[in-house]
Tab-separated table of C-alpha atoms in Angstrom:
chain	number	residue	atom	x	y	z
B	5	MET	CA	0.000	0.000	0.000
B	6	TYR	CA	1.174	3.490	-0.769
B	7	ALA	CA	0.777	6.027	2.038
B	8	GLU	CA	-1.010	8.454	-0.285
B	9	TYR	CA	-3.404	5.785	-1.592
B	10	THR	CA	-6.840	5.703	0.030
B	11	PRO	CA	-9.119	2.847	-1.036
B	12	PRO	CA	-12.692	3.627	-2.125
B	13	PRO	CA	-15.309	3.556	0.659
B	14	LEU	CA	-16.664	0.206	-0.534
B	15	LEU	CA	-13.253	-1.466	-0.256
B	16	ARG	CA	-12.732	0.115	3.147
B	17	MET	CA	-16.047	-1.338	4.305
B	18	VAL	CA	-15.160	-4.755	2.905
B	19	ASP	CA	-11.805	-4.599	4.722
B	20	ALA	CA	-13.695	-3.787	7.912
B	21	GLY	CA	-15.893	-6.866	7.393
B	22	ARG	CA	-18.937	-4.805	6.378
B	23	LEU	CA	-19.838	-6.936	3.381
B	24	GLY	CA	-23.520	-6.028	3.250
B	25	ARG	CA	-26.441	-8.413	3.615
B	26	LYS	CA	-24.354	-11.356	4.872
B	27	THR	CA	-22.893	-9.415	7.809
B	28	GLY	CA	-25.998	-7.292	8.442
B	29	SER	CA	-24.278	-3.997	7.702
B	30	GLY	CA	-22.741	-1.965	4.916
B	31	PHE	CA	-24.382	0.785	2.874
B	32	TYR	CA	-27.661	-0.307	4.469
B	33	GLU	CA	-28.320	-1.720	7.938
B	34	TYR	CA	-30.212	-5.003	7.532
B	35	ALA	CA	-32.550	-5.728	10.433
């Protein structure tokens, strides 16, 4: 990784384990 490189928000969420429907979070919060 380059220090000046910032991944897109989607990749940052994936890295944080926020993969969407499967994990119950992401762009939307799944109840």
